[in-house]
Amino acid sequence: MNAQSINRRKLVIANWKMHGDISSNQHLLQAVIHGLSDYQQADYVICPPNPYLFQARELLSNTKIAWGGQNVNQHDKGAFTGAVAAHMLTDLGCTYVLLGHSERRVLFNETNLTAAARFDASVKSGLTPVLCVGETLAEHEAGLTEVIVASQMDAVMATLNDQSFAAAMQVNMVFAYEPVWAVGTGKTATPEQAQAVHAFIRHRIAMRNSEAAGHVRIVYGGSIKADNAKKLFSMPDVDGGLVGGASLSADEFIAICKAAN
Ligand code: PGA
């Protein structure tokens, strides 16, 4: 296997958002662990709400499934009520963290600037950031997809100094193309639409570092289901998926993960 095929093993990430409780999580996690035990050709990550990271650690520790946070704060510590620092996530065994999700941007007023600062803090703590980018429906219809995605990518790429960029490569940073019009709507980008934007994202990374562009995983998110995953994952620049709603059903999520094998 060459370096590229190792680094670009398919990756499927579950974003549970604000769902679950101790009992239902336990059933879901156990079913997923069992369902994926024979499917080791891809990497899997579960991102539960923060209070359940402890439970994820307990159940996933001796499996091939990783766990991560749904967000992180850029500060290391201090008077930031409600915030969680990167080292707190690593303390709980997290190896991944989602950043810049459209729900964070729209509902919690997070910006490209905060996403960039959080990206930097994450890689410095050894967490693999999954930076979400994507255009709204209005932007899509106005033909602005590339302009928006470029501005979201550049906000992060431009703030990383060489040392941070090297750290980001070290932790195998991930990008997620999540068209906002497809997130939680039941509408999915066609495999061709996703491929075109993923290739654009890879090109944007290459402008900073061509070696990194060949290795970076770019996953697609937005109403992935068992019946559309295979086609999406077969596109050359689609390296896996970020799954919201369908990750709450063990059967659906396992089927999506199998499609990545
Ligand atoms: P969805 O969510 O799969 O429910 O569209 C994806 C996401 O928000 O990451």
PDB file of C-alpha atoms and ligand atoms in Angstrom:
ATOM      1  CA  MET A   1       0.000   0.000   0.000  1.00  0.00           C
ATOM      2  CA  ASN A   2       1.390   3.415  -0.840  1.00  0.00           C
ATOM      3  CA  ALA A   3       1.135   6.355   1.554  1.00  0.00           C
ATOM      4  CA  GLN A   4      -1.877   7.759  -0.257  1.00  0.00           C
ATOM      5  CA  SER A   5      -3.969   4.613   0.043  1.00  0.00           C
ATOM      6  CA  ILE A   6      -3.133   4.334   3.760  1.00  0.00           C
ATOM      7  CA  ASN A   7      -3.978   7.937   4.471  1.00  0.00           C
ATOM      8  CA  ARG A   8      -7.121   7.914   2.382  1.00  0.00           C
ATOM      9  CA  ARG A   9      -8.752   4.824   3.784  1.00  0.00           C
ATOM     10  CA  LYS A  10     -12.444   5.518   3.790  1.00  0.00           C
ATOM     11  CA  LEU A  11     -13.662   7.293   6.926  1.00  0.00           C
ATOM     12  CA  VAL A  12     -17.237   7.268   8.226  1.00  0.00           C
ATOM     13  CA  ILE A  13     -18.111   9.637  11.055  1.00  0.00           C
ATOM     14  CA  ALA A  14     -21.343   9.555  13.067  1.00  0.00           C
ATOM     15  CA  ASN A  15     -22.559  12.960  14.227  1.00  0.00           C
ATOM     16  CA  TRP A  16     -25.223  12.208  16.814  1.00  0.00           C
ATOM     17  CA  LYS A  17     -25.905  15.933  17.347  1.00  0.00           C
ATOM     18  CA  MET A  18     -28.092  16.487  20.453  1.00  0.00           C
ATOM     19  CA  HIS A  19     -29.609  13.009  20.628  1.00  0.00           C
ATOM     20  CA  GLY A  20     -29.406  10.057  22.972  1.00  0.00           C
ATOM     21  CA  ASP A  21     -29.346   9.025  26.607  1.00  0.00           C
ATOM     22  CA  ILE A  22     -27.297   6.516  28.554  1.00  0.00           C
ATOM     23  CA  SER A  23     -29.587   3.612  27.839  1.00  0.00           C
ATOM     24  CA  SER A  24     -30.230   4.206  24.119  1.00  0.00           C
ATOM     25  CA  ASN A  25     -26.542   5.024  23.542  1.00  0.00           C
ATOM     26  CA  GLN A  26     -25.542   1.745  25.060  1.00  0.00           C
ATOM     27  CA  HIS A  27     -27.807  -0.205  22.701  1.00  0.00           C
ATOM     28  CA  LEU A  28     -26.687   1.779  19.681  1.00  0.00           C
ATOM     29  CA  LEU A  29     -22.978   1.500  20.474  1.00  0.00           C
ATOM     30  CA  GLN A  30     -23.166  -2.215  21.185  1.00  0.00           C
ATOM     31  CA  ALA A  31     -25.058  -2.861  17.954  1.00  0.00           C
ATOM     32  CA  VAL A  32     -22.568  -0.822  15.932  1.00  0.00           C
ATOM     33  CA  ILE A  33     -19.560  -2.515  17.547  1.00  0.00           C
ATOM     34  CA  HIS A  34     -21.053  -5.908  16.785  1.00  0.00           C
ATOM     35  CA  GLY A  35     -22.158  -4.975  13.272  1.00  0.00           C
ATOM     36  CA  LEU A  36     -18.758  -3.625  12.246  1.00  0.00           C
ATOM     37  CA  SER A  37     -16.523  -6.246  13.809  1.00  0.00           C
ATOM     38  CA  ASP A  38     -15.972  -7.950  10.443  1.00  0.00           C
ATOM     39  CA  TYR A  39     -15.640  -4.734   8.445  1.00  0.00           C
ATOM     40  CA  GLN A  40     -12.190  -3.360   9.146  1.00  0.00           C
ATOM     41  CA  GLN A  41     -11.328  -1.863   5.748  1.00  0.00           C
ATOM     42  CA  ALA A  42     -12.467   1.625   6.746  1.00  0.00           C
ATOM     43  CA  ASP A  43     -12.111   3.924   9.750  1.00  0.00           C
ATOM     44  CA  TYR A  44     -15.082   4.804  11.942  1.00  0.00           C
ATOM     45  CA  VAL A  45     -15.683   7.602  14.419  1.00  0.00           C
ATOM     46  CA  ILE A  46     -18.653   8.299  16.707  1.00  0.00           C
ATOM     47  CA  CYS A  47     -19.290  11.846  17.943  1.00  0.00           C
ATOM     48  CA  PRO A  48     -21.844  11.758  20.773  1.00  0.00           C
ATOM     49  CA  PRO A  49     -22.892  14.788  22.842  1.00  0.00           C
ATOM     50  CA  ASN A  50     -20.128  15.724  25.320  1.00  0.00           C
ATOM     51  CA  PRO A  51     -21.750  14.216  28.464  1.00  0.00           C
ATOM     52  CA  TYR A  52     -21.614  10.785  26.801  1.00  0.00           C
ATOM     53  CA  LEU A  53     -17.961  10.832  25.760  1.00  0.00           C
ATOM     54  CA  PHE A  54     -17.164   8.959  28.960  1.00  0.00           C
ATOM     55  CA  GLN A  55     -19.627   6.264  27.972  1.00  0.00           C
ATOM     56  CA  ALA A  56     -18.194   6.149  24.445  1.00  0.00           C
ATOM     57  CA  ARG A  57     -14.732   5.681  25.895  1.00  0.00           C
ATOM     58  CA  GLU A  58     -15.961   2.886  28.119  1.00  0.00           C
ATOM     59  CA  LEU A  59     -17.633   0.947  25.312  1.00  0.00           C
ATOM     60  CA  LEU A  60     -15.354   1.724  22.372  1.00  0.00           C
ATOM     61  CA  SER A  61     -11.943   1.499  24.051  1.00  0.00           C
ATOM     62  CA  ASN A  62     -11.072  -1.995  22.897  1.00  0.00           C
ATOM     63  CA  THR A  63     -12.607  -1.679  19.449  1.00  0.00           C
ATOM     64  CA  LYS A  64     -11.397  -0.194  16.157  1.00  0.00           C
ATOM     65  CA  ILE A  65     -14.037   2.555  16.435  1.00  0.00           C
ATOM     66  CA  ALA A  66     -12.767   5.984  17.513  1.00  0.00           C
ATOM     67  CA  TRP A  67     -14.783   8.735  19.208  1.00  0.00           C
ATOM     68  CA  GLY A  68     -14.698  12.494  19.061  1.00  0.00           C
ATOM     69  CA  GLY A  69     -16.276  15.785  20.059  1.00  0.00           C
ATOM     70  CA  GLN A  70     -18.863  17.729  18.066  1.00  0.00           C
ATOM     71  CA  ASN A  71     -17.042  20.988  18.722  1.00  0.00           C
ATOM     72  CA  VAL A  72     -14.220  22.464  20.796  1.00  0.00           C
ATOM     73  CA  ASN A  73     -13.284  25.888  22.113  1.00  0.00           C
ATOM     74  CA  GLN A  74     -10.107  27.601  20.971  1.00  0.00           C
ATOM     75  CA  HIS A  75      -9.048  28.517  24.522  1.00  0.00           C
ATOM     76  CA  ASP A  76      -7.054  26.252  26.745  1.00  0.00           C
ATOM     77  CA  LYS A  77      -8.841  27.131  29.988  1.00  0.00           C
ATOM     78  CA  GLY A  78     -10.565  30.026  31.732  1.00  0.00           C
ATOM     79  CA  ALA A  79     -13.903  31.691  32.346  1.00  0.00           C
ATOM     80  CA  PHE A  80     -15.710  30.341  29.269  1.00  0.00           C
ATOM     81  CA  THR A  81     -18.926  28.902  30.685  1.00  0.00           C
ATOM     82  CA  GLY A  82     -20.196  25.964  28.696  1.00  0.00           C
ATOM     83  CA  ALA A  83     -17.030  25.587  26.631  1.00  0.00           C
ATOM     84  CA  VAL A  84     -14.767  22.558  26.335  1.00  0.00           C
ATOM     85  CA  ALA A  85     -11.022  22.710  25.640  1.00  0.00           C
ATOM     86  CA  ALA A  86      -9.145  20.453  23.233  1.00  0.00           C
ATOM     87  CA  HIS A  87      -7.080  18.857  26.008  1.00  0.00           C
ATOM     88  CA  MET A  88     -10.338  17.920  27.779  1.00  0.00           C
ATOM     89  CA  LEU A  89     -11.398  15.981  24.695  1.00  0.00           C
ATOM     90  CA  THR A  90      -8.037  14.207  24.457  1.00  0.00           C
ATOM     91  CA  ASP A  91      -8.247  13.493  28.194  1.00  0.00           C
ATOM     92  CA  LEU A  92     -11.400  11.501  27.392  1.00  0.00           C
ATOM     93  CA  GLY A  93      -9.622   9.621  24.637  1.00  0.00           C
ATOM     94  CA  CYS A  94     -11.130  11.605  21.757  1.00  0.00           C
ATOM     95  CA  THR A  95      -9.036  11.574  18.612  1.00  0.00           C
ATOM     96  CA  TYR A  96     -11.366  13.596  16.344  1.00  0.00           C
ATOM     97  CA  VAL A  97     -13.381  16.793  16.614  1.00  0.00           C
ATOM     98  CA  LEU A  98     -15.950  18.338  14.265  1.00  0.00           C
ATOM     99  CA  LEU A  99     -15.443  22.021  13.519  1.00  0.00           C
ATOM    100  CA  GLY A 100     -17.394  24.705  11.722  1.00  0.00           C
ATOM    101  CA  HIS A 101     -20.544  22.597  11.335  1.00  0.00           C
ATOM    102  CA  SER A 102     -23.273  24.568   9.578  1.00  0.00           C
ATOM    103  CA  GLU A 103     -25.518  24.246  12.656  1.00  0.00           C
ATOM    104  CA  ARG A 104     -22.769  25.862  14.749  1.00  0.00           C
ATOM    105  CA  ARG A 105     -22.355  28.605  12.158  1.00  0.00           C
ATOM    106  CA  VAL A 106     -26.078  29.327  11.742  1.00  0.00           C
ATOM    107  CA  LEU A 107     -27.510  28.662  15.222  1.00  0.00           C
ATOM    108  CA  PHE A 108     -24.552  29.687  17.379  1.00  0.00           C
ATOM    109  CA  ASN A 109     -23.040  32.471  15.287  1.00  0.00           C
ATOM    110  CA  GLU A 110     -19.705  30.755  14.813  1.00  0.00           C
ATOM    111  CA  THR A 111     -17.563  32.204  12.065  1.00  0.00           C
ATOM    112  CA  ASN A 112     -14.674  31.296   9.795  1.00  0.00           C
ATOM    113  CA  LEU A 113     -12.489  33.078  12.327  1.00  0.00           C
ATOM    114  CA  THR A 114     -13.545  30.915  15.265  1.00  0.00           C
ATOM    115  CA  ALA A 115     -13.336  27.786  13.090  1.00  0.00           C
ATOM    116  CA  ALA A 116      -9.752  28.721  12.217  1.00  0.00           C
ATOM    117  CA  ALA A 117      -8.767  29.321  15.853  1.00  0.00           C
ATOM    118  CA  ARG A 118     -10.373  26.033  16.895  1.00  0.00           C
ATOM    119  CA  PHE A 119      -8.668  24.184  14.070  1.00  0.00           C
ATOM    120  CA  ASP A 120      -5.324  25.501  15.266  1.00  0.00           C
ATOM    121  CA  ALA A 121      -6.034  24.613  18.911  1.00  0.00           C
ATOM    122  CA  SER A 122      -7.167  21.124  17.906  1.00  0.00           C
ATOM    123  CA  VAL A 123      -4.113  20.176  15.880  1.00  0.00           C
ATOM    124  CA  LYS A 124      -1.815  21.554  18.579  1.00  0.00           C
ATOM    125  CA  SER A 125      -3.521  19.176  21.047  1.00  0.00           C
ATOM    126  CA  GLY A 126      -3.159  16.239  18.683  1.00  0.00           C
ATOM    127  CA  LEU A 127      -6.856  16.052  17.759  1.00  0.00           C
ATOM    128  CA  THR A 128      -7.809  15.401  14.145  1.00  0.00           C
ATOM    129  CA  PRO A 129     -10.087  18.270  13.101  1.00  0.00           C
ATOM    130  CA  VAL A 130     -12.941  17.621  10.681  1.00  0.00           C
ATOM    131  CA  LEU A 131     -13.589  21.047   9.179  1.00  0.00           C
ATOM    132  CA  CYS A 132     -17.081  21.349   7.703  1.00  0.00           C
ATOM    133  CA  VAL A 133     -17.594  23.622   4.731  1.00  0.00           C
ATOM    134  CA  GLY A 134     -20.536  24.086   2.403  1.00  0.00           C
ATOM    135  CA  GLU A 135     -22.917  26.524   0.793  1.00  0.00           C
ATOM    136  CA  THR A 136     -26.530  27.367   1.615  1.00  0.00           C
ATOM    137  CA  LEU A 137     -29.364  26.758  -0.832  1.00  0.00           C
ATOM    138  CA  ALA A 138     -29.441  30.436  -1.863  1.00  0.00           C
ATOM    139  CA  GLU A 139     -25.689  30.399  -2.467  1.00  0.00           C
ATOM    140  CA  HIS A 140     -26.012  27.133  -4.378  1.00  0.00           C
ATOM    141  CA  GLU A 141     -28.736  28.526  -6.602  1.00  0.00           C
ATOM    142  CA  ALA A 142     -26.733  31.694  -7.200  1.00  0.00           C
ATOM    143  CA  GLY A 143     -23.815  29.582  -8.453  1.00  0.00           C
ATOM    144  CA  LEU A 144     -21.618  30.607  -5.516  1.00  0.00           C
ATOM    145  CA  THR A 145     -20.655  27.140  -4.239  1.00  0.00           C
ATOM    146  CA  GLU A 146     -16.960  27.440  -5.062  1.00  0.00           C
ATOM    147  CA  VAL A 147     -16.720  31.027  -3.823  1.00  0.00           C
ATOM    148  CA  ILE A 148     -18.218  30.102  -0.437  1.00  0.00           C
ATOM    149  CA  VAL A 149     -16.257  26.886  -0.020  1.00  0.00           C
ATOM    150  CA  ALA A 150     -13.038  28.684  -0.997  1.00  0.00           C
ATOM    151  CA  SER A 151     -13.663  31.436   1.551  1.00  0.00           C
ATOM    152  CA  GLN A 152     -14.332  28.880   4.306  1.00  0.00           C
ATOM    153  CA  MET A 153     -11.231  26.870   3.383  1.00  0.00           C
ATOM    154  CA  ASP A 154      -8.978  29.884   2.973  1.00  0.00           C
ATOM    155  CA  ALA A 155      -9.992  31.339   6.340  1.00  0.00           C
ATOM    156  CA  VAL A 156      -8.393  28.309   7.937  1.00  0.00           C
ATOM    157  CA  MET A 157      -5.540  27.661   5.503  1.00  0.00           C
ATOM    158  CA  ALA A 158      -4.388  31.266   5.662  1.00  0.00           C
ATOM    159  CA  THR A 159      -4.240  31.415   9.452  1.00  0.00           C
ATOM    160  CA  LEU A 160      -2.163  28.262   9.850  1.00  0.00           C
ATOM    161  CA  ASN A 161       1.547  29.016  10.063  1.00  0.00           C
ATOM    162  CA  ASP A 162       3.973  26.396   8.757  1.00  0.00           C
ATOM    163  CA  GLN A 163       4.269  24.764  12.161  1.00  0.00           C
ATOM    164  CA  SER A 164       0.490  24.461  12.566  1.00  0.00           C
ATOM    165  CA  PHE A 165       0.134  23.188   9.009  1.00  0.00           C
ATOM    166  CA  ALA A 166       2.742  20.521   9.725  1.00  0.00           C
ATOM    167  CA  ALA A 167       0.831  19.604  12.910  1.00  0.00           C
ATOM    168  CA  ALA A 168      -2.392  19.402  10.870  1.00  0.00           C
ATOM    169  CA  MET A 169      -0.700  17.014   8.420  1.00  0.00           C
ATOM    170  CA  GLN A 170       0.621  14.992  11.334  1.00  0.00           C
ATOM    171  CA  VAL A 171      -2.880  14.410  12.716  1.00  0.00           C
ATOM    172  CA  ASN A 172      -4.334  13.756   9.220  1.00  0.00           C
ATOM    173  CA  MET A 173      -6.729  16.700   9.138  1.00  0.00           C
ATOM    174  CA  VAL A 174     -10.063  15.973   7.485  1.00  0.00           C
ATOM    175  CA  PHE A 175     -12.423  18.203   5.500  1.00  0.00           C
ATOM    176  CA  ALA A 176     -16.147  17.600   5.220  1.00  0.00           C
ATOM    177  CA  TYR A 177     -18.154  18.986   2.324  1.00  0.00           C
ATOM    178  CA  GLU A 178     -21.621  19.498   3.749  1.00  0.00           C
ATOM    179  CA  PRO A 179     -23.903  21.479   1.461  1.00  0.00           C
ATOM    180  CA  VAL A 180     -26.235  23.191   3.947  1.00  0.00           C
ATOM    181  CA  TRP A 181     -29.223  22.467   1.682  1.00  0.00           C
ATOM    182  CA  ALA A 182     -28.554  18.738   2.112  1.00  0.00           C
ATOM    183  CA  VAL A 183     -27.990  18.630   5.888  1.00  0.00           C
ATOM    184  CA  GLY A 184     -30.998  17.067   7.612  1.00  0.00           C
ATOM    185  CA  THR A 185     -33.252  17.797   4.621  1.00  0.00           C
ATOM    186  CA  GLY A 186     -33.410  14.409   2.929  1.00  0.00           C
ATOM    187  CA  LYS A 187     -31.893  16.008  -0.193  1.00  0.00           C
ATOM    188  CA  THR A 188     -28.483  14.644  -1.102  1.00  0.00           C
ATOM    189  CA  ALA A 189     -25.910  16.054  -3.489  1.00  0.00           C
ATOM    190  CA  THR A 190     -25.530  13.777  -6.492  1.00  0.00           C
ATOM    191  CA  PRO A 191     -22.281  11.804  -6.548  1.00  0.00           C
ATOM    192  CA  GLU A 192     -21.166  14.029  -9.451  1.00  0.00           C
ATOM    193  CA  GLN A 193     -21.970  17.241  -7.581  1.00  0.00           C
ATOM    194  CA  ALA A 194     -20.096  15.992  -4.517  1.00  0.00           C
ATOM    195  CA  GLN A 195     -17.125  14.879  -6.621  1.00  0.00           C
ATOM    196  CA  ALA A 196     -16.837  18.282  -8.303  1.00  0.00           C
ATOM    197  CA  VAL A 197     -16.722  20.148  -4.978  1.00  0.00           C
ATOM    198  CA  HIS A 198     -14.398  17.601  -3.365  1.00  0.00           C
ATOM    199  CA  ALA A 199     -11.971  17.980  -6.279  1.00  0.00           C
ATOM    200  CA  PHE A 200     -12.190  21.744  -5.831  1.00  0.00           C
ATOM    201  CA  ILE A 201     -11.419  21.412  -2.090  1.00  0.00           C
ATOM    202  CA  ARG A 202      -8.438  19.187  -2.857  1.00  0.00           C
ATOM    203  CA  HIS A 203      -7.205  21.746  -5.365  1.00  0.00           C
ATOM    204  CA  ARG A 204      -7.533  24.456  -2.721  1.00  0.00           C
ATOM    205  CA  ILE A 205      -5.409  22.405  -0.309  1.00  0.00           C
ATOM    206  CA  ALA A 206      -2.861  21.835  -3.075  1.00  0.00           C
ATOM    207  CA  MET A 207      -2.458  25.589  -3.414  1.00  0.00           C
ATOM    208  CA  ARG A 208      -1.005  25.482   0.106  1.00  0.00           C
ATOM    209  CA  ASN A 209       0.750  22.136  -0.059  1.00  0.00           C
ATOM    210  CA  SER A 210       0.473  19.653  -2.908  1.00  0.00           C
ATOM    211  CA  GLU A 211       1.709  16.699  -0.861  1.00  0.00           C
ATOM    212  CA  ALA A 212      -0.960  17.296   1.773  1.00  0.00           C
ATOM    213  CA  ALA A 213      -3.645  17.510  -0.923  1.00  0.00           C
ATOM    214  CA  GLY A 214      -2.913  13.945  -2.028  1.00  0.00           C
ATOM    215  CA  HIS A 215      -3.242  12.586   1.499  1.00  0.00           C
ATOM    216  CA  VAL A 216      -6.091  14.578   3.030  1.00  0.00           C
ATOM    217  CA  ARG A 217      -9.432  12.848   3.444  1.00  0.00           C
ATOM    218  CA  ILE A 218     -12.453  14.789   2.250  1.00  0.00           C
ATOM    219  CA  VAL A 219     -15.740  13.286   3.410  1.00  0.00           C
ATOM    220  CA  TYR A 220     -19.230  14.153   2.219  1.00  0.00           C
ATOM    221  CA  GLY A 221     -22.127  14.962   4.571  1.00  0.00           C
ATOM    222  CA  GLY A 222     -25.782  15.735   3.942  1.00  0.00           C
ATOM    223  CA  SER A 223     -28.552  13.117   4.125  1.00  0.00           C
ATOM    224  CA  ILE A 224     -26.292  10.120   3.554  1.00  0.00           C
ATOM    225  CA  LYS A 225     -28.340   6.942   3.766  1.00  0.00           C
ATOM    226  CA  ALA A 226     -27.697   3.258   3.257  1.00  0.00           C
ATOM    227  CA  ASP A 227     -29.110   3.506  -0.266  1.00  0.00           C
ATOM    228  CA  ASN A 228     -26.992   6.416  -1.543  1.00  0.00           C
ATOM    229  CA  ALA A 229     -23.707   5.804   0.328  1.00  0.00           C
ATOM    230  CA  LYS A 230     -22.113   3.342  -2.085  1.00  0.00           C
ATOM    231  CA  LYS A 231     -22.361   5.645  -5.117  1.00  0.00           C
ATOM    232  CA  LEU A 232     -21.112   8.669  -3.188  1.00  0.00           C
ATOM    233  CA  PHE A 233     -18.175   6.713  -1.756  1.00  0.00           C
ATOM    234  CA  SER A 234     -17.236   5.416  -5.205  1.00  0.00           C
ATOM    235  CA  MET A 235     -16.302   8.899  -6.430  1.00  0.00           C
ATOM    236  CA  PRO A 236     -12.521   9.393  -6.615  1.00  0.00           C
ATOM    237  CA  ASP A 237     -12.328  12.375  -4.260  1.00  0.00           C
ATOM    238  CA  VAL A 238     -15.003  11.271  -1.796  1.00  0.00           C
ATOM    239  CA  ASP A 239     -13.121   9.599   1.034  1.00  0.00           C
ATOM    240  CA  GLY A 240     -16.092   8.725   3.227  1.00  0.00           C
ATOM    241  CA  GLY A 241     -19.004  10.374   4.963  1.00  0.00           C
ATOM    242  CA  LEU A 242     -20.189  12.480   7.867  1.00  0.00           C
ATOM    243  CA  VAL A 243     -23.530  11.003   8.859  1.00  0.00           C
ATOM    244  CA  GLY A 244     -26.129  12.768  10.993  1.00  0.00           C
ATOM    245  CA  GLY A 245     -29.690  11.408  11.152  1.00  0.00           C
ATOM    246  CA  ALA A 246     -28.863   7.972   9.737  1.00  0.00           C
ATOM    247  CA  SER A 247     -26.177   7.446  12.406  1.00  0.00           C
ATOM    248  CA  LEU A 248     -28.914   7.169  15.060  1.00  0.00           C
ATOM    249  CA  SER A 249     -30.125   3.899  13.577  1.00  0.00           C
ATOM    250  CA  ALA A 250     -27.696   1.019  14.067  1.00  0.00           C
ATOM    251  CA  ASP A 251     -28.881  -0.773  10.927  1.00  0.00           C
ATOM    252  CA  GLU A 252     -28.625   2.305   8.703  1.00  0.00           C
ATOM    253  CA  PHE A 253     -25.255   3.346  10.090  1.00  0.00           C
ATOM    254  CA  ILE A 254     -23.782  -0.142   9.806  1.00  0.00           C
ATOM    255  CA  ALA A 255     -25.002  -0.390   6.209  1.00  0.00           C
ATOM    256  CA  ILE A 256     -23.383   2.973   5.388  1.00  0.00           C
ATOM    257  CA  CYS A 257     -20.126   1.831   6.991  1.00  0.00           C
ATOM    258  CA  LYS A 258     -20.229  -1.415   5.021  1.00  0.00           C
ATOM    259  CA  ALA A 259     -20.581   0.624   1.836  1.00  0.00           C
ATOM    260  CA  ALA A 260     -17.202   2.156   2.703  1.00  0.00           C
ATOM    261  CA  ASN A 261     -15.487  -1.239   2.788  1.00  0.00           C
TER     262      ASN A 261
HETATM  263  P1  PGA B   1     -27.606  14.543   8.072  1.00  0.00           P
HETATM  264  O1  PGA B   1     -26.542  15.421   8.874  1.00  0.00           O
HETATM  265  O2  PGA B   1     -26.915  13.251   7.703  1.00  0.00           O
HETATM  266  O3  PGA B   1     -28.737  14.321   9.043  1.00  0.00           O
HETATM  267  O4  PGA B   1     -28.009  15.321   6.877  1.00  0.00           O
HETATM  268  C1  PGA B   1     -25.201  15.482   8.471  1.00  0.00           C
HETATM  269  C2  PGA B   1     -24.437  16.392   9.413  1.00  0.00           C
HETATM  270  O5  PGA B   1     -25.034  17.347   9.910  1.00  0.00           O
HETATM  271  O6  PGA B   1     -23.258  16.197   9.664  1.00  0.00           O
END
